[in-house]
């Protein structure tokens, strides 16, 4: 059999029989669609032109043998193949928007796109096969979108939508046609959900936080934040849900405008205003500082400069000062230093330090008061006068100082310990003082002056020598010697010195125990004084009985 199983082809079937076969009982056939075709006896060639009616059917040639008058059987068959359908001829596929206002040039979410029946647009062959659809987003298949209609969703915003229509016909195969694409799909109006919240403490240096309300549409919105002070946009405020309250906000009401936006939506943004639940204006924050203390340095005296220092002040703060005298502010004394005045003597001076920072409540701390005192000027220290002998009286010669007019008090000391009741300028030595150091103290006080405690140098109470009253023997004639006798002094060796006196006046160079009378002695009285000294003993002097010298030659 020659030819092909395609419409328009001529098929020739050639039959050959063995010479021994009775061909009268055989019939040959060449058939196509529905098994219809040409049959003949006693022939060896059949011809058939394949038409479109044969599409889907086998072109076959076969030999039939008659069994009896009522039946026959096929003894030989040759098949050329199924006649194919050729090419499906599609027409342009179009679709439309159910929202005629938007059409295909401005499709919006929620619009329904629908495809027309391809058979209405002269597909060939028509009314055959199976039609399927596939909707595409930016040329990529959309999962599950295989119906004749498609509803635009938020996922389609910013993309283009098209559709592929496929016709599958047995023996023809399939044909797919892409529709034109829509314009970029737009969103509908951005919608705000429930009212948002503005939270935080309305206080300087605190952070306010803006939270948009729930259920904004569509999803995946971009939020922008505009912070406002009393309804006026705050310059340089961040586009952020958080706002750090500044000192400039003190006393003002802070609000936030939240704007949700998404490109390609019909109304590209929606704004809501957020307020604090209480609506309170911004309050001052509290400055905090640990161990904050103002201190004074310098000497608290009249006409001296004192300086205020402040320990542990918070950073980024300003400090101002006010000086006080006896608790009252000194006019104009608002610097860190203060020059005391002469008449401040006796008064208490202190300083108030006030720490301020914009937007914060001020902190004030006070130094401990210090008394302004002047000083006495001492020209001479106090000293003790008198012989440190048992029973002797010592006298304190007070210090010379200025200014005068101060109150003075006295105290005698034994080895540095106050002697009870010894508070006068004189003190009589007692046996308790033996071998001890005696000092005297003088305390000087006056209003506005430092109390002045002065102490004399110490003296040690010496022991008493054993003495005798000197005697004088000899002639009272001129140019003769008077012989002095010291007597017995002790204990042990005592250094004795002599001094002769004439009518109570020292006779120069008359320092030996003997004295030669001279003319100047006529009519006078002479006395010999013996002085004994020894370490550990106080000096003692004894005088002889006066000797009268006659005036006669």
PDB file of N, CA, C and O in Angstrom, residues 413-462:
ATOM      1  N   UNK A 413      49.476  75.111 134.544  1.00  0.00           N
ATOM      2  CA  UNK A 413      49.574  73.693 134.206  1.00  0.00           C
ATOM      3  C   UNK A 413      50.800  73.085 134.888  1.00  0.00           C
ATOM      4  O   UNK A 413      51.840  73.736 135.049  1.00  0.00           O
ATOM      5  N   UNK A 414      50.647  71.880 135.304  1.00  0.00           N
ATOM      6  CA  UNK A 414      51.744  71.083 135.851  1.00  0.00           C
ATOM      7  C   UNK A 414      51.977  69.927 134.886  1.00  0.00           C
ATOM      8  O   UNK A 414      51.107  69.071 134.701  1.00  0.00           O
ATOM      9  N   UNK A 415      53.138  69.944 134.236  1.00  0.00           N
ATOM     10  CA  UNK A 415      53.473  68.924 133.229  1.00  0.00           C
ATOM     11  C   UNK A 415      52.347  68.807 132.175  1.00  0.00           C
ATOM     12  O   UNK A 415      51.996  67.729 131.719  1.00  0.00           O
ATOM     13  N   UNK A 416      51.769  69.925 131.801  1.00  0.00           N
ATOM     14  CA  UNK A 416      50.757  69.945 130.747  1.00  0.00           C
ATOM     15  C   UNK A 416      49.344  69.701 131.208  1.00  0.00           C
ATOM     16  O   UNK A 416      48.410  69.794 130.398  1.00  0.00           O
ATOM     17  N   UNK A 417      49.149  69.376 132.479  1.00  0.00           N
ATOM     18  CA  UNK A 417      47.816  69.119 133.012  1.00  0.00           C
ATOM     19  C   UNK A 417      47.357  70.318 133.829  1.00  0.00           C
ATOM     20  O   UNK A 417      48.125  70.886 134.631  1.00  0.00           O
ATOM     21  N   UNK A 418      46.101  70.711 133.595  1.00  0.00           N
ATOM     22  CA  UNK A 418      45.575  71.878 134.283  1.00  0.00           C
ATOM     23  C   UNK A 418      45.580  71.657 135.790  1.00  0.00           C
ATOM     24  O   UNK A 418      45.218  70.585 136.297  1.00  0.00           O
ATOM     25  N   UNK A 419      46.035  72.710 136.510  1.00  0.00           N
ATOM     26  CA  UNK A 419      46.044  72.658 137.980  1.00  0.00           C
ATOM     27  C   UNK A 419      44.708  73.220 138.454  1.00  0.00           C
ATOM     28  O   UNK A 419      44.352  74.355 138.131  1.00  0.00           O
ATOM     29  N   UNK A 420      43.964  72.418 139.155  1.00  0.00           N
ATOM     30  CA  UNK A 420      42.638  72.809 139.578  1.00  0.00           C
ATOM     31  C   UNK A 420      42.663  74.096 140.392  1.00  0.00           C
ATOM     32  O   UNK A 420      43.449  74.250 141.334  1.00  0.00           O
ATOM     33  N   UNK A 421      41.803  75.041 139.972  1.00  0.00           N
ATOM     34  CA  UNK A 421      41.679  76.301 140.704  1.00  0.00           C
ATOM     35  C   UNK A 421      42.743  77.315 140.390  1.00  0.00           C
ATOM     36  O   UNK A 421      42.646  78.461 140.855  1.00  0.00           O
ATOM     37  N   UNK A 422      43.760  76.971 139.610  1.00  0.00           N
ATOM     38  CA  UNK A 422      44.859  77.904 139.311  1.00  0.00           C
ATOM     39  C   UNK A 422      44.504  78.673 138.055  1.00  0.00           C
ATOM     40  O   UNK A 422      44.982  78.367 136.953  1.00  0.00           O
ATOM     41  N   UNK A 423      43.643  79.684 138.190  1.00  0.00           N
ATOM     42  CA  UNK A 423      43.127  80.415 137.030  1.00  0.00           C
ATOM     43  C   UNK A 423      43.352  81.916 137.154  1.00  0.00           C
ATOM     44  O   UNK A 423      42.618  82.718 136.557  1.00  0.00           O
ATOM     45  N   UNK A 424      44.344  82.306 137.925  1.00  0.00           N
ATOM     46  CA  UNK A 424      44.666  83.724 138.080  1.00  0.00           C
ATOM     47  C   UNK A 424      45.994  84.005 137.390  1.00  0.00           C
ATOM     48  O   UNK A 424      46.634  83.099 136.851  1.00  0.00           O
ATOM     49  N   UNK A 425      46.410  85.258 137.437  1.00  0.00           N
ATOM     50  CA  UNK A 425      47.684  85.593 136.800  1.00  0.00           C
ATOM     51  C   UNK A 425      48.875  85.221 137.681  1.00  0.00           C
ATOM     52  O   UNK A 425      50.016  85.279 137.227  1.00  0.00           O
ATOM     53  N   UNK A 426      48.597  84.826 138.957  1.00  0.00           N
ATOM     54  CA  UNK A 426      49.686  84.413 139.853  1.00  0.00           C
ATOM     55  C   UNK A 426      49.418  83.005 140.348  1.00  0.00           C
ATOM     56  O   UNK A 426      48.271  82.529 140.371  1.00  0.00           O
ATOM     57  N   UNK A 427      50.530  82.369 140.727  1.00  0.00           N
ATOM     58  CA  UNK A 427      50.409  80.995 141.241  1.00  0.00           C
ATOM     59  C   UNK A 427      51.517  80.771 142.244  1.00  0.00           C
ATOM     60  O   UNK A 427      52.702  81.024 141.976  1.00  0.00           O
ATOM     61  N   UNK A 428      51.099  80.263 143.433  1.00  0.00           N
ATOM     62  CA  UNK A 428      52.075  79.968 144.488  1.00  0.00           C
ATOM     63  C   UNK A 428      52.455  78.498 144.408  1.00  0.00           C
ATOM     64  O   UNK A 428      51.598  77.613 144.429  1.00  0.00           O
ATOM     65  N   UNK A 429      53.745  78.283 144.299  1.00  0.00           N
ATOM     66  CA  UNK A 429      54.252  76.934 144.143  1.00  0.00           C
ATOM     67  C   UNK A 429      54.030  76.132 145.419  1.00  0.00           C
ATOM     68  O   UNK A 429      54.160  76.659 146.545  1.00  0.00           O
ATOM     69  N   UNK A 430      53.722  74.832 145.260  1.00  0.00           N
ATOM     70  CA  UNK A 430      53.459  73.925 146.380  1.00  0.00           C
ATOM     71  C   UNK A 430      54.379  72.721 146.266  1.00  0.00           C
ATOM     72  O   UNK A 430      55.016  72.498 145.229  1.00  0.00           O
ATOM     73  N   UNK A 431      54.456  71.919 147.355  1.00  0.00           N
ATOM     74  CA  UNK A 431      55.316  70.722 147.281  1.00  0.00           C
ATOM     75  C   UNK A 431      54.944  69.802 146.122  1.00  0.00           C
ATOM     76  O   UNK A 431      55.794  69.047 145.631  1.00  0.00           O
ATOM     77  N   UNK A 432      53.673  69.830 145.646  1.00  0.00           N
ATOM     78  CA  UNK A 432      53.287  68.971 144.512  1.00  0.00           C
ATOM     79  C   UNK A 432      54.010  69.356 143.242  1.00  0.00           C
ATOM     80  O   UNK A 432      54.092  68.558 142.294  1.00  0.00           O
ATOM     81  N   UNK A 433      54.530  70.588 143.217  1.00  0.00           N
ATOM     82  CA  UNK A 433      55.144  71.064 141.982  1.00  0.00           C
ATOM     83  C   UNK A 433      56.615  70.703 141.883  1.00  0.00           C
ATOM     84  O   UNK A 433      57.257  70.946 140.843  1.00  0.00           O
ATOM     85  N   UNK A 434      57.144  70.144 142.964  1.00  0.00           N
ATOM     86  CA  UNK A 434      58.574  69.849 142.978  1.00  0.00           C
ATOM     87  C   UNK A 434      58.937  68.915 141.846  1.00  0.00           C
ATOM     88  O   UNK A 434      58.280  67.906 141.600  1.00  0.00           O
ATOM     89  N   UNK A 435      60.003  69.262 141.151  1.00  0.00           N
ATOM     90  CA  UNK A 435      60.558  68.478 140.028  1.00  0.00           C
ATOM     91  C   UNK A 435      59.600  68.391 138.843  1.00  0.00           C
ATOM     92  O   UNK A 435      59.769  67.544 137.963  1.00  0.00           O
ATOM     93  N   UNK A 436      58.588  69.224 138.781  1.00  0.00           N
ATOM     94  CA  UNK A 436      57.656  69.246 137.644  1.00  0.00           C
ATOM     95  C   UNK A 436      57.809  70.565 136.880  1.00  0.00           C
ATOM     96  O   UNK A 436      58.300  71.555 137.413  1.00  0.00           O
ATOM     97  N   UNK A 437      57.344  70.508 135.612  1.00  0.00           N
ATOM     98  CA  UNK A 437      57.408  71.711 134.772  1.00  0.00           C
ATOM     99  C   UNK A 437      56.096  72.467 134.881  1.00  0.00           C
ATOM    100  O   UNK A 437      55.018  71.896 134.693  1.00  0.00           O
ATOM    101  N   UNK A 438      56.237  73.756 135.202  1.00  0.00           N
ATOM    102  CA  UNK A 438      55.059  74.605 135.359  1.00  0.00           C
ATOM    103  C   UNK A 438      54.965  75.531 134.147  1.00  0.00           C
ATOM    104  O   UNK A 438      55.954  76.173 133.756  1.00  0.00           O
ATOM    105  N   UNK A 439      53.773  75.592 133.553  1.00  0.00           N
ATOM    106  CA  UNK A 439      53.503  76.530 132.469  1.00  0.00           C
ATOM    107  C   UNK A 439      52.216  77.269 132.776  1.00  0.00           C
ATOM    108  O   UNK A 439      51.414  76.856 133.627  1.00  0.00           O
ATOM    109  N   UNK A 440      52.022  78.359 132.055  1.00  0.00           N
ATOM    110  CA  UNK A 440      50.797  79.145 132.214  1.00  0.00           C
ATOM    111  C   UNK A 440      50.193  79.394 130.851  1.00  0.00           C
ATOM    112  O   UNK A 440      50.907  79.668 129.877  1.00  0.00           O
ATOM    113  N   UNK A 441      48.869  79.258 130.789  1.00  0.00           N
ATOM    114  CA  UNK A 441      48.167  79.485 129.549  1.00  0.00           C
ATOM    115  C   UNK A 441      47.321  80.737 129.616  1.00  0.00           C
ATOM    116  O   UNK A 441      46.749  81.058 130.661  1.00  0.00           O
ATOM    117  N   UNK A 442      47.249  81.434 128.469  1.00  0.00           N
ATOM    118  CA  UNK A 442      46.443  82.636 128.363  1.00  0.00           C
ATOM    119  C   UNK A 442      45.511  82.471 127.168  1.00  0.00           C
ATOM    120  O   UNK A 442      45.974  82.261 126.042  1.00  0.00           O
ATOM    121  N   UNK A 443      44.210  82.521 127.397  1.00  0.00           N
ATOM    122  CA  UNK A 443      43.219  82.394 126.319  1.00  0.00           C
ATOM    123  C   UNK A 443      42.610  83.759 126.050  1.00  0.00           C
ATOM    124  O   UNK A 443      42.143  84.441 126.976  1.00  0.00           O
ATOM    125  N   UNK A 444      42.599  84.140 124.754  1.00  0.00           N
ATOM    126  CA  UNK A 444      42.100  85.452 124.348  1.00  0.00           C
ATOM    127  C   UNK A 444      40.918  85.230 123.413  1.00  0.00           C
ATOM    128  O   UNK A 444      41.026  84.513 122.408  1.00  0.00           O
ATOM    129  N   UNK A 445      39.795  85.853 123.721  1.00  0.00           N
ATOM    130  CA  UNK A 445      38.596  85.690 122.902  1.00  0.00           C
ATOM    131  C   UNK A 445      37.970  87.048 122.634  1.00  0.00           C
ATOM    132  O   UNK A 445      38.021  87.951 123.484  1.00  0.00           O
ATOM    133  N   UNK A 446      37.356  87.133 121.438  1.00  0.00           N
ATOM    134  CA  UNK A 446      36.577  88.311 121.102  1.00  0.00           C
ATOM    135  C   UNK A 446      35.631  87.942 119.964  1.00  0.00           C
ATOM    136  O   UNK A 446      35.938  87.043 119.158  1.00  0.00           O
ATOM    137  N   UNK A 447      34.493  88.601 119.867  1.00  0.00           N
ATOM    138  CA  UNK A 447      33.513  88.288 118.823  1.00  0.00           C
ATOM    139  C   UNK A 447      34.122  88.538 117.453  1.00  0.00           C
ATOM    140  O   UNK A 447      34.702  89.593 117.184  1.00  0.00           O
ATOM    141  N   UNK A 448      33.993  87.551 116.595  1.00  0.00           N
ATOM    142  CA  UNK A 448      34.510  87.675 115.242  1.00  0.00           C
ATOM    143  C   UNK A 448      35.963  87.325 115.099  1.00  0.00           C
ATOM    144  O   UNK A 448      36.528  87.472 114.015  1.00  0.00           O
ATOM    145  N   UNK A 449      36.586  86.853 116.180  1.00  0.00           N
ATOM    146  CA  UNK A 449      37.994  86.497 116.120  1.00  0.00           C
ATOM    147  C   UNK A 449      38.168  85.029 116.495  1.00  0.00           C
ATOM    148  O   UNK A 449      37.376  84.473 117.268  1.00  0.00           O
ATOM    149  N   UNK A 450      39.196  84.442 115.902  1.00  0.00           N
ATOM    150  CA  UNK A 450      39.568  83.100 116.330  1.00  0.00           C
ATOM    151  C   UNK A 450      40.017  83.151 117.795  1.00  0.00           C
ATOM    152  O   UNK A 450      40.762  84.058 118.205  1.00  0.00           O
ATOM    153  N   UNK A 451      39.552  82.187 118.547  1.00  0.00           N
ATOM    154  CA  UNK A 451      40.036  82.084 119.924  1.00  0.00           C
ATOM    155  C   UNK A 451      41.529  81.799 119.895  1.00  0.00           C
ATOM    156  O   UNK A 451      42.005  80.977 119.106  1.00  0.00           O
ATOM    157  N   UNK A 452      42.267  82.509 120.752  1.00  0.00           N
ATOM    158  CA  UNK A 452      43.724  82.404 120.746  1.00  0.00           C
ATOM    159  C   UNK A 452      44.173  81.782 122.058  1.00  0.00           C
ATOM    160  O   UNK A 452      43.921  82.325 123.142  1.00  0.00           O
ATOM    161  N   UNK A 453      44.779  80.635 121.969  1.00  0.00           N
ATOM    162  CA  UNK A 453      45.309  79.945 123.143  1.00  0.00           C
ATOM    163  C   UNK A 453      46.829  80.028 123.108  1.00  0.00           C
ATOM    164  O   UNK A 453      47.476  79.448 122.227  1.00  0.00           O
ATOM    165  N   UNK A 454      47.387  80.745 124.066  1.00  0.00           N
ATOM    166  CA  UNK A 454      48.834  80.930 124.136  1.00  0.00           C
ATOM    167  C   UNK A 454      49.363  80.213 125.370  1.00  0.00           C
ATOM    168  O   UNK A 454      48.687  80.119 126.400  1.00  0.00           O
ATOM    169  N   UNK A 455      50.587  79.759 125.286  1.00  0.00           N
ATOM    170  CA  UNK A 455      51.187  79.034 126.403  1.00  0.00           C
ATOM    171  C   UNK A 455      52.608  79.577 126.607  1.00  0.00           C
ATOM    172  O   UNK A 455      53.362  79.768 125.626  1.00  0.00           O
ATOM    173  N   UNK A 456      52.940  79.812 127.868  1.00  0.00           N
ATOM    174  CA  UNK A 456      54.290  80.280 128.186  1.00  0.00           C
ATOM    175  C   UNK A 456      55.273  79.129 128.076  1.00  0.00           C
ATOM    176  O   UNK A 456      54.887  77.955 127.999  1.00  0.00           O
ATOM    177  N   UNK A 457      56.526  79.484 128.068  1.00  0.00           N
ATOM    178  CA  UNK A 457      57.539  78.432 128.186  1.00  0.00           C
ATOM    179  C   UNK A 457      57.497  77.898 129.613  1.00  0.00           C
ATOM    180  O   UNK A 457      57.078  78.582 130.560  1.00  0.00           O
ATOM    181  N   UNK A 458      57.934  76.683 129.809  1.00  0.00           N
ATOM    182  CA  UNK A 458      57.844  76.052 131.116  1.00  0.00           C
ATOM    183  C   UNK A 458      59.064  76.332 131.998  1.00  0.00           C
ATOM    184  O   UNK A 458      60.167  76.558 131.495  1.00  0.00           O
ATOM    185  N   UNK A 459      58.827  76.320 133.287  1.00  0.00           N
ATOM    186  CA  UNK A 459      59.930  76.388 134.255  1.00  0.00           C
ATOM    187  C   UNK A 459      59.789  75.190 135.180  1.00  0.00           C
ATOM    188  O   UNK A 459      58.679  74.728 135.473  1.00  0.00           O
ATOM    189  N   UNK A 460      60.933  74.711 135.618  1.00  0.00           N
ATOM    190  CA  UNK A 460      60.929  73.543 136.492  1.00  0.00           C
ATOM    191  C   UNK A 460      61.184  73.985 137.930  1.00  0.00           C
ATOM    192  O   UNK A 460      62.114  74.758 138.213  1.00  0.00           O
ATOM    193  N   UNK A 461      60.341  73.544 138.826  1.00  0.00           N
ATOM    194  CA  UNK A 461      60.490  73.888 140.248  1.00  0.00           C
ATOM    195  C   UNK A 461      61.744  73.217 140.801  1.00  0.00           C
ATOM    196  O   UNK A 461      61.880  71.991 140.764  1.00  0.00           O
ATOM    197  N   UNK A 462      62.692  74.113 141.295  1.00  0.00           N
ATOM    198  CA  UNK A 462      63.950  73.598 141.817  1.00  0.00           C
ATOM    199  C   UNK A 462      63.859  73.397 143.329  1.00  0.00           C
ATOM    200  O   UNK A 462      63.030  74.003 144.022  1.00  0.00           O
TER     201      UNK A 462
END
